[in-house]
CSV table of C-alpha atoms in Angstrom, one decimal:
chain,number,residue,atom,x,y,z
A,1,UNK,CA,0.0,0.0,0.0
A,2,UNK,CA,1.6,3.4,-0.6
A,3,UNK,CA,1.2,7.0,1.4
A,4,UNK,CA,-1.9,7.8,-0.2
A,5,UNK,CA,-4.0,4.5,0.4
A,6,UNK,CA,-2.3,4.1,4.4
A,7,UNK,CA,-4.0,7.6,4.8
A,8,UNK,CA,-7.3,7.2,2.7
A,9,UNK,CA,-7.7,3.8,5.4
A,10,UNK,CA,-7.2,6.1,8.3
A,11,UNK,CA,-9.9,8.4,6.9
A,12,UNK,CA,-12.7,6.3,6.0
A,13,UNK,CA,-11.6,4.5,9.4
A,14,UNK,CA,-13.1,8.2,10.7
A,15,UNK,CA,-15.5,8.3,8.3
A,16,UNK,CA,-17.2,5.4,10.0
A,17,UNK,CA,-18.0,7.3,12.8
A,18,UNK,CA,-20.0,10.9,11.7
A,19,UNK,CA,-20.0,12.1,15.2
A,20,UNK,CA,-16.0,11.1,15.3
A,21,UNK,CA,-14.5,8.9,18.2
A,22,UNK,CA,-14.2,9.3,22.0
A,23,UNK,CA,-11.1,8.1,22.6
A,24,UNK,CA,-7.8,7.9,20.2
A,25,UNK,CA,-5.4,4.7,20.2
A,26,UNK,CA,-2.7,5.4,17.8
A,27,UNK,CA,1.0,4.0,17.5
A,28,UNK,CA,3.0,6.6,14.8
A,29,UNK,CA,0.9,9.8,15.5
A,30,UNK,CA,-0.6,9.5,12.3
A,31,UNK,CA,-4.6,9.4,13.3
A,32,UNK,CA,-3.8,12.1,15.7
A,33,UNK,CA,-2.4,14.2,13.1
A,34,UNK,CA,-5.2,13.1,10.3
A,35,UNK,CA,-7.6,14.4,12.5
A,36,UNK,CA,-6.0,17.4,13.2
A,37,UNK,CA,-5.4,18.8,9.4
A,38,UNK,CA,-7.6,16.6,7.6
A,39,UNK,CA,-11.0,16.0,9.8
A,40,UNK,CA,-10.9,18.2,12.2
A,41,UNK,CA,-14.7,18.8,12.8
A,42,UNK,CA,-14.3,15.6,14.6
A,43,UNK,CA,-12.2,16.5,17.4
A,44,UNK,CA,-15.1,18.1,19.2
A,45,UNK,CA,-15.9,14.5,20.7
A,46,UNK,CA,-12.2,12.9,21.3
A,47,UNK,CA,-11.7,12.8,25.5
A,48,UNK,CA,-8.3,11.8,25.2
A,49,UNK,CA,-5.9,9.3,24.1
A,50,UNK,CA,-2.9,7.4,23.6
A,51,UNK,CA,0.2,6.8,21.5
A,52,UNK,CA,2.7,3.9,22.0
A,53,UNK,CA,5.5,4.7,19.8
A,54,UNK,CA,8.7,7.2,20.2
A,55,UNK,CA,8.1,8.9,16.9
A,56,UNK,CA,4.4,9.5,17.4
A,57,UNK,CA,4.8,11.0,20.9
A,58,UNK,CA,7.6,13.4,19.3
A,59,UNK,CA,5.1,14.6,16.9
A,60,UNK,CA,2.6,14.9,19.8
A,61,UNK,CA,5.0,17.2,22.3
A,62,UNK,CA,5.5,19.0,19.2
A,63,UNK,CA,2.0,19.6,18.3
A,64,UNK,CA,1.4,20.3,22.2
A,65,UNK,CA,3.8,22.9,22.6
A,66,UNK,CA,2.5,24.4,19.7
A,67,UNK,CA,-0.5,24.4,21.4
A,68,UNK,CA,-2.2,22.5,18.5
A,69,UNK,CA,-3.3,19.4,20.4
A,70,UNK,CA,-6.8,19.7,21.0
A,71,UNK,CA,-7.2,16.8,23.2
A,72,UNK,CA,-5.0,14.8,26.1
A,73,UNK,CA,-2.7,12.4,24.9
A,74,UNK,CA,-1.2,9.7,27.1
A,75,UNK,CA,2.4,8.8,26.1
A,76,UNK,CA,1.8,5.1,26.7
A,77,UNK,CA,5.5,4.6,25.4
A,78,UNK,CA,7.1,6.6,28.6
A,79,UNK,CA,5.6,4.0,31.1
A,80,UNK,CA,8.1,1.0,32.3
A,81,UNK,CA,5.7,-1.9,31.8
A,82,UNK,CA,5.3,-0.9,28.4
A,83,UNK,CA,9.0,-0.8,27.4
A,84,UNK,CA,9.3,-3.8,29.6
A,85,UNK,CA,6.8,-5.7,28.0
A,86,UNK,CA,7.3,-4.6,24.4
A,87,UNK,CA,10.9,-4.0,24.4
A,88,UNK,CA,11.3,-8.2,25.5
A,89,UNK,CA,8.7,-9.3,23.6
A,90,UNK,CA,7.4,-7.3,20.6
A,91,UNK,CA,10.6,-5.5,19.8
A,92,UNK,CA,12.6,-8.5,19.2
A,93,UNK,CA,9.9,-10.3,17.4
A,94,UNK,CA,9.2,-7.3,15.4
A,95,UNK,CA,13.0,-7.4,14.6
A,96,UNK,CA,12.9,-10.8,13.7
A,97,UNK,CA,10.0,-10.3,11.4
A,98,UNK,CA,11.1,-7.4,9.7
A,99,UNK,CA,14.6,-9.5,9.0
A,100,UNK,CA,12.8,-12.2,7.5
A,101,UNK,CA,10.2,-10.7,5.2
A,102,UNK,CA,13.8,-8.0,3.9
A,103,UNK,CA,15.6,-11.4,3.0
A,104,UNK,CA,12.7,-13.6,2.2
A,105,UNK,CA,14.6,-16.1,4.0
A,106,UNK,CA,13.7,-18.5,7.4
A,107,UNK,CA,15.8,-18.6,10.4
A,108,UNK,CA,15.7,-22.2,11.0
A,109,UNK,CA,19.0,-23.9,10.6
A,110,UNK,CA,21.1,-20.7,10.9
A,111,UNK,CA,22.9,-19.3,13.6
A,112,UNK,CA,21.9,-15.6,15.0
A,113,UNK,CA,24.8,-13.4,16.7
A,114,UNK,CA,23.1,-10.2,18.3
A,115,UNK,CA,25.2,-7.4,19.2
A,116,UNK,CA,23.5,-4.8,21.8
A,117,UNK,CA,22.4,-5.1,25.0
A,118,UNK,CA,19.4,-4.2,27.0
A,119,UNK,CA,16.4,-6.0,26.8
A,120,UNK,CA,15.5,-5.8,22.9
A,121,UNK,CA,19.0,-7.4,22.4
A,122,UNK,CA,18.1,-10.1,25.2
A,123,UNK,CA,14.8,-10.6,23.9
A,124,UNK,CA,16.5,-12.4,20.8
A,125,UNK,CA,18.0,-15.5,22.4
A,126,UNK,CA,14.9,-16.4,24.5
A,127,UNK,CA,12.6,-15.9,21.4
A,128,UNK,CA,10.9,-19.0,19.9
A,129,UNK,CA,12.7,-22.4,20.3
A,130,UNK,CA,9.9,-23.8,17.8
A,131,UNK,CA,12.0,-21.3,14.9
A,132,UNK,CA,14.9,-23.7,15.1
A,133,UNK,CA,16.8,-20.9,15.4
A,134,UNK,CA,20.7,-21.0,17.0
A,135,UNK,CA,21.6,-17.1,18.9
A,136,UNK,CA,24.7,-16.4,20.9
């Protein structure tokens, strides 16, 4: 999907709702911002929300201190189960994922060497034994 359809989703995502939503989940800042410059007649409803990701809370600080967000924003990323929890688990899945779909290759067989530390790097080794997957 390219720029233009990701957004178009996002908008007939809104779209579905006339009166907009109550409450704004996002993880990139990118549903905050479309309804900020492209549907803003729905912010009128929005309590609050949250973002999970380090670039979409930049955005949001930014936008805050420009005084342009209309509506709270939790910055679910800043808490320490959340970077617990998704730095051990999702991160180095995500990782993993993202490695195999760039090299259209499977991990079985081979053998992983992670450089880093903290707990996305120590996420690696414990991940799936079911992958067949070797790490040091």
């Amino acid at each position: 999907m390219d720029r233009n359809g990701y957004y178009r989703h996002i908008e007939l995502a809104l779209a579905d709702s006339p009166e907009g939503p109550d409450l704004v989940i996002d993880d990139g800042g990118d549903l905050v911002n479309t309804l900020h410059t492209r549907a803003a007649a729905l912010l009128g409803n929005v309590r609050g929300g949250c973002e999970s990701t380090t670039t979409g809370v930049i955005r949001l600080r930014r936008m805050a201190a420009e005084g342009a967000l209309a509506f709270p924003v939790i910055a679910a990323n800043d808490t320490a189960v959340k970077r617990m929890v998704d730095n051990t688990c999702g991160t180095g899945q995500s990782v993993i994922d993202g490695i195999l779909r760039a090299t259209n290759t499977l991990l079985a067989g081979k053998t992983v060497v992670v450089a880093g530390s903290g707990r996305a790097a120590a996420a690696w080794p414990s991940g799936p034994a079911g992958s067949g997957r070797r790490s040091s």
